[in-house]
Each structure stands twice: as C-alpha cells, then as structure tokens.
XYZ file of C-alpha atoms in Angstrom:
360
model
C 0.018 0.018 0.080
C 1.202 3.475 -0.777
C 1.340 5.592 2.099
C 2.985 3.064 4.200
C 4.671 3.710 7.425
C 8.106 4.948 7.877
C 9.563 1.614 8.919
C 8.376 0.139 5.668
C 11.221 1.953 4.087
C 13.579 -0.586 5.927
C 11.262 -3.480 5.186
C 12.473 -3.466 1.630
C 15.494 -5.143 3.047
C 13.595 -7.693 4.841
C 13.831 -10.240 2.060
C 17.274 -10.968 3.070
C 16.112 -11.970 6.487
C 13.125 -13.943 5.765
C 12.691 -17.352 7.016
C 11.266 -19.470 4.326
C 11.468 -22.935 5.352
C 8.088 -23.160 7.166
C 5.759 -24.131 4.301
C 6.358 -27.921 4.370
C 6.276 -28.099 8.247
C 3.333 -28.849 10.387
C 2.591 -27.002 13.525
C 2.720 -28.829 16.780
C -0.055 -28.162 19.359
C 2.304 -25.937 21.213
C 3.511 -23.866 18.419
C 2.274 -20.529 16.856
C 3.654 -19.884 13.349
C 3.534 -16.125 13.001
C 4.170 -14.260 9.670
C 4.494 -10.538 10.447
C 6.428 -7.387 9.865
C 9.850 -6.293 11.450
C 9.282 -4.969 14.955
C 6.021 -6.466 15.651
C 7.315 -9.452 17.572
C 10.090 -8.256 19.822
C 12.248 -11.026 21.322
C 11.187 -10.002 24.847
C 7.411 -10.264 24.035
C 7.884 -13.539 22.382
C 9.938 -14.800 25.372
C 7.246 -13.554 27.865
C 4.339 -15.152 25.816
C 6.171 -18.462 25.520
C 6.803 -18.401 29.333
C 3.228 -17.657 30.193
C 1.500 -20.090 27.808
C 4.039 -22.732 26.934
C 3.501 -22.133 23.373
C 6.517 -21.877 21.181
C 6.417 -18.916 18.617
C 8.046 -19.211 15.255
C 8.379 -15.740 13.632
C 8.744 -15.243 9.822
C 9.383 -11.538 8.837
C 7.653 -10.386 5.885
C 5.628 -7.806 4.138
C 2.220 -7.574 2.279
C 3.394 -8.853 -1.002
C 5.393 -11.603 0.514
C 2.481 -12.759 2.805
C 0.095 -12.705 -0.093
C 2.540 -14.706 -2.164
C 3.172 -17.393 0.660
C -0.408 -17.812 1.703
C -1.556 -17.875 -1.994
C 1.153 -20.557 -2.862
C -0.147 -22.855 -0.101
C -3.891 -22.065 -0.118
C -3.545 -20.535 3.331
C -1.305 -22.942 5.013
C 2.151 -22.864 6.573
C 1.044 -20.123 9.307
C -1.226 -19.912 12.074
C -1.488 -16.107 12.070
C -0.638 -13.286 9.643
C -0.592 -9.425 9.851
C -1.408 -7.987 6.314
C -2.629 -4.447 6.006
C -6.329 -3.897 6.154
C -6.760 -2.799 2.601
C -4.958 -6.019 1.471
C -7.287 -8.682 2.774
C -10.716 -8.595 1.053
C -9.386 -8.431 -2.488
C -6.921 -11.301 -1.662
C -9.752 -13.373 0.032
C -12.073 -12.876 -3.013
C -9.375 -14.160 -5.451
C -7.481 -16.848 -3.453
C -9.532 -17.731 -0.400
C -6.496 -17.850 1.933
C -8.147 -16.618 5.118
C -10.728 -17.830 7.612
C -13.216 -15.612 9.404
C -12.421 -14.017 12.622
C -14.330 -15.158 15.677
C -14.796 -11.664 17.311
C -16.144 -13.107 20.444
C -12.729 -14.570 21.103
C -11.028 -11.157 20.812
C -10.723 -8.933 24.072
C -12.367 -5.888 22.107
C -12.031 -3.792 25.484
C -8.332 -3.628 24.803
C -8.701 -2.084 21.313
C -9.235 1.494 20.189
C -12.906 1.558 19.139
C -12.562 3.652 16.084
C -9.791 1.335 14.795
C -11.886 -1.764 15.473
C -14.728 -0.279 13.538
C -12.485 0.799 10.686
C -11.020 -2.673 10.414
C -14.448 -4.388 10.655
C -15.745 -2.297 7.737
C -12.651 -2.831 5.589
C -12.138 -6.614 6.193
C -15.737 -7.801 6.082
C -16.969 -9.909 3.299
C -20.341 -11.756 2.966
C -21.092 -10.816 6.538
C -17.846 -12.161 8.031
C -14.963 -10.204 9.437
C -11.361 -11.205 8.435
C -9.240 -8.807 10.351
C -8.713 -7.021 13.591
C -6.480 -3.980 14.145
C -2.944 -4.466 15.339
C -0.347 -1.749 14.441
C -1.318 1.633 12.851
C 0.214 4.817 11.398
C -0.418 7.797 9.251
C 0.773 10.200 6.802
C 0.293 14.058 7.465
C 2.526 16.909 7.765
C 5.901 17.622 9.116
C 6.548 21.274 9.798
C 8.982 23.532 11.272
C 7.610 25.715 14.107
C 8.506 28.818 12.069
C 5.694 27.853 9.535
C 3.361 25.780 11.737
C 0.661 28.358 11.917
C 0.592 28.805 8.113
C 0.668 25.137 7.226
C -2.240 23.118 8.731
C -3.479 21.237 5.874
C -2.024 19.562 2.894
C -2.995 22.437 0.462
C -1.256 24.924 2.559
C 1.992 23.354 1.122
C 1.169 25.470 -1.845
C 1.050 28.792 0.046
C 3.538 31.606 -0.461
C 4.714 31.208 3.100
C 6.713 28.051 2.185
C 7.462 28.851 -1.470
C 10.346 26.720 -2.661
C 10.772 24.931 0.729
C 8.181 22.156 0.400
C 8.425 18.512 -0.329
C 5.981 15.586 -0.864
C 5.898 12.350 -2.883
C 4.262 12.069 -6.279
C 2.395 9.008 -5.060
C -1.290 8.170 -4.418
C -1.313 9.361 -0.767
C -0.575 12.817 -1.985
C -3.515 12.723 -4.401
C -5.841 11.518 -1.408
C -4.558 14.031 0.927
C -5.016 16.983 -1.338
C -8.408 15.694 -2.374
C -9.568 15.834 1.275
C -7.972 19.161 1.753
C -9.897 20.417 -1.235
C -13.094 19.393 0.459
C -13.684 16.275 -1.500
C -14.107 12.684 -0.094
C -12.219 10.498 -2.515
C -12.769 7.345 -0.538
C -16.589 7.852 -0.866
C -15.998 8.000 -4.688
C -14.111 4.722 -4.785
C -16.898 2.985 -6.399
C -17.870 5.828 -8.779
C -15.117 6.114 -11.451
C -16.632 9.132 -13.039
C -16.895 10.978 -9.741
C -13.362 9.811 -8.747
C -11.946 11.010 -12.009
C -13.624 14.441 -11.513
C -12.024 14.679 -8.055
C -8.603 13.692 -9.438
C -8.926 16.312 -12.113
C -9.054 19.077 -9.413
C -6.175 17.505 -7.598
C -4.162 17.300 -10.589
C -4.707 21.045 -11.321
C -3.792 21.985 -7.715
C -0.616 20.009 -7.855
C 0.339 21.499 -11.127
C -0.239 25.031 -9.854
C 1.703 23.969 -6.720
C 4.935 22.735 -8.526
C 6.957 26.053 -8.013
C 6.714 25.612 -4.344
C 8.142 22.175 -4.298
C 11.896 21.923 -3.535
C 11.941 18.251 -4.677
C 9.512 15.340 -4.724
C 11.092 13.148 -2.138
C 11.358 9.352 -2.926
C 12.912 7.922 0.088
C 12.569 8.731 3.888
C 16.344 9.305 4.426
C 16.274 11.893 1.672
C 13.280 13.713 3.186
C 14.905 13.593 6.753
C 18.103 15.178 5.332
C 16.181 17.947 3.561
C 14.374 18.923 6.777
C 17.343 18.592 9.023
C 19.154 21.063 6.816
C 16.387 23.462 6.530
C 16.077 23.132 2.763
C 12.456 22.099 3.370
C 10.353 23.576 6.148
C 7.087 21.829 5.370
C 6.439 18.315 3.908
C 3.831 15.595 3.540
C 5.317 12.501 5.227
C 4.714 9.697 7.641
C 4.277 10.216 11.425
C 7.217 7.956 12.568
C 9.678 10.169 10.327
C 8.246 13.451 12.043
C 8.703 11.984 15.604
C 12.090 10.901 14.728
C 13.001 14.496 13.700
C 11.251 15.832 16.727
C 13.386 13.856 19.008
C 16.398 15.445 17.393
C 15.083 19.060 17.039
C 11.907 19.877 19.005
C 11.141 22.750 16.533
C 10.264 20.166 13.974
C 6.954 18.096 14.472
C 4.479 15.908 12.917
C 1.037 17.539 12.620
C -2.233 15.790 11.779
C -3.714 17.966 8.903
C -7.075 19.781 9.442
C -8.840 17.634 6.903
C -7.407 14.424 8.563
C -4.291 12.376 8.615
C -4.314 9.361 6.171
C -4.152 6.191 8.160
C -3.136 2.707 7.514
C -3.774 -0.265 9.880
C -1.794 -3.644 9.758
C -4.173 -6.458 11.177
C -4.345 -9.878 12.730
C -5.743 -12.308 10.128
C -6.183 -16.075 10.329
C -4.908 -18.204 7.408
C -7.533 -20.557 6.118
C -5.582 -23.624 7.055
C -4.069 -22.458 10.366
C -3.197 -25.542 12.488
C -3.334 -23.620 15.919
C -5.972 -21.164 15.972
C -6.353 -21.260 19.746
C -2.583 -20.051 20.064
C -3.364 -17.237 17.428
C -6.216 -15.792 19.635
C -4.007 -16.182 22.617
C -1.280 -14.177 20.988
C -3.748 -11.382 19.677
C -5.087 -10.884 23.152
C -1.608 -11.197 24.812
C 0.047 -8.426 22.595
C -2.854 -5.993 22.662
C -2.502 -5.645 26.459
C -1.280 -2.011 26.898
C 1.904 -2.808 28.549
C 2.847 -5.475 26.054
C 1.774 -3.272 23.048
C 3.915 -0.540 24.254
C 6.861 -2.841 23.662
C 5.980 -3.311 20.212
C 5.496 0.483 19.653
C 9.017 1.085 21.140
C 10.603 -1.504 19.067
C 8.802 -0.711 15.677
C 8.235 2.986 16.205
C 4.653 2.626 15.317
C 1.733 2.738 17.596
C -0.642 -0.110 18.224
C -4.512 -0.252 18.288
C -4.210 -1.197 22.008
C -6.310 1.170 23.980
C -3.990 2.991 26.726
C -0.770 1.591 25.471
C 0.723 5.056 24.928
C 0.944 5.318 28.703
C 3.744 2.664 28.679
C 5.569 3.871 25.607
C 8.952 5.470 26.198
C 8.498 9.055 27.002
C 9.968 10.940 23.986
C 7.849 8.761 21.548
C 4.811 9.093 23.806
C 5.016 12.878 24.016
C 5.559 13.314 20.294
C 2.473 11.220 19.657
C 0.244 13.095 22.060
C 1.529 16.378 20.636
C 0.302 15.111 17.046
C -2.936 13.560 17.874
C -5.400 14.691 20.498
C -8.943 12.880 20.645
C -10.357 14.935 17.659
C -7.293 14.229 15.436
C -7.578 10.442 16.226
C -11.281 10.410 15.362
C -10.713 12.423 12.117
C -8.083 9.922 10.614
C -9.168 8.840 7.138
C -8.400 5.022 7.121
C -7.645 3.676 3.803
C -10.408 1.374 2.469
C -9.544 -1.546 -0.040
C -8.870 -0.027 -3.403
C -11.122 -0.926 -6.219
C -9.628 -2.377 -9.470
C -8.816 0.503 -11.987
C -8.325 3.368 -9.552
C -4.530 3.155 -9.299
C -4.143 3.012 -13.106
C -6.261 6.244 -13.100
C -4.218 7.756 -10.403
C -1.007 6.878 -12.095
C -2.072 8.836 -15.220
C -2.622 11.801 -13.028
C 0.648 11.520 -11.417
C 2.486 11.230 -14.763
C 0.823 14.461 -15.915
C 1.761 16.261 -12.871
C 5.391 15.182 -13.293
C 5.512 16.156 -16.967
C 3.855 19.577 -16.463
C 5.887 22.740 -16.629
C-alpha cells in the first residue's frame, strides 16, 4: 500500500532476513507460526508469551506482497497467524480464499481502540464475515518547522507563499488522496464511482500542477526527506508520522502535525490463514500482545503505535510525548483510514501523477 509507514522503508531489506522454510512443516499443538512485519514480535514479547503459555512462537518476517504470495502458494497453509494491512485482505480473499473468518467473540475488544476496531471491521468484512482485527497503525500527514506551523495546517497549505520553494512531498497516491480531502472532497466515498473519482482527481491534478513552483523536490525515500528537513532546505512536507517523531526527537522545533482535513491512516491487522493449525494459539497471541504494557513494547521496537487502548501510557517518554502532541482525541477520530482499493483506480491515479510530473 502506498502511504505505508516510515519503517516500511527498511522493510524492503527484509527479504534478506526471511525465514522461508516453514511451508512444508506442520505446527505442533504447542507452536504458533506467525508471519509478520519487522518490529511486531520483539524478542522479549515472544519470550514472555512463551513463558506464560508454554507455546513456542516461530516468527517469519515479511511484508504484504510476501505474505500474499506465501499464503496464495499454499492455499492459506504454513502459518497460524498473519498480519496483512487492512486494505490488502478482502481483494486477496475474493481471489485466493486464503483466510478464515475471525471469531470476534474470542477477541478482547475492550483492549482495542474503538475507532480502529470499527474501521477494520468495515474494511475486512466480506459476505457478513470479518477477516481482520487491528494491530499496528500509522499515518501520513504534515511535518512542519515551528516557524511555519501556523501557516501550514492542511495539505494544500503546502502551496502557500509562506513556504514557497521549501516544500516536499511524494508524487504518489497518498498525496492525491490528501490533497483531495483538503480540497473538500471525499475520495474514499467516490471509490466505487469512477466518473466522480476522475472528477476529483482532475481537481487535484490542477492543484498539484499549480503547486509545482513551491516544491523543492519530490522526495522518493525517507532518508532523503529527513536530510532535507534537517538542513532546513525544506520547512514543510507531507510525510509519515514516525519520520516526524524521529526528527522531533532530534530537534523539538520540528514536529508531525495531523492535517485539519485528517491524517491518512493505515492499519496492519491480525488475520487467520484458512488452514491455520493452531487457531487457539493465534487468539492467545492477539489478546496477549494487545495488552497495553505489552503493546507498548511493540511500539518502542517498531516506532509505530498499536491499536491497544491505553498503550501510549507505557511507551517510552519521547515517543509518547511526540505522539500526544500530534494526536488529540479529535485528530484521532478524524483519521481517514484507507479502504480497500477497487480495480482500475490506481491506473487512473498513475496517469494523473504522470501528467503532474510532466507539467511545466
């Protein structure tokens, strides 16, 4: 998914660390085979779970594409629990039937942020059955220097004279989505109306072309953007929250801001592979890691917050304070969670991005 969290930049290197020998093995009754992202199963969390339950945890590091590929190849076998992003479940399920429904009654819902539970329920339900529950989340929004913070409060403010020549964002679909919301549109509501969506994208295209003189550069990698902001070449940018919090730890005058029209949110989930051999262990893991104190360890390791309610109380202080500065209750409730992308939209968006790139 575009708009993926900051740590996804490091995930591109995960392939070198993948543990791939699990397909042909069978789980024992006391084993949980977990396929997940880097940082989502810290060693100390795994050790505590194993000690408390007697269940051995085998962790395979992965990403969306790799999870889909592995589960598709085996018809949903080889793992007991997976953690795909919420917008990458239903389409895959329709095509490949690799997941089984979640028994929500076995999830301790009181431990989970209600808005995220609702968002994931809506985006992972198919034929009346739910296929995912929220685990870890993040957003893209604005990283601003305090000097311009009062003038850059939404995505389209990146086009204001106050930050001319000192702006950066990516030419990717999150920028299209963010600008659409800031222009007063609801692109997600138009997902299933191609004509309406095309009309919204036309408005965004015009805005982005008009905005080009403001852009120092279109950033393509996280390290590049961090450098541009550290040196002051860029004072306002559209980027991921974890990158903003990282910069804030280095320089308190830089911070991540949830835009007025809403940060764009992704959620990685818990999903049960269709041929999971230890479903009981999977539910035990979900309820274990969503305990606030345990979930905080995942945040400290990954840099991303979890859907665990109250976990921020236990996160290390600098990360907790940066998070609270970025998200009050209203900002949390205003997050625009990515729904599943219908076929054809990304092709349309690609053409818009190409025209913006080519425009003078």
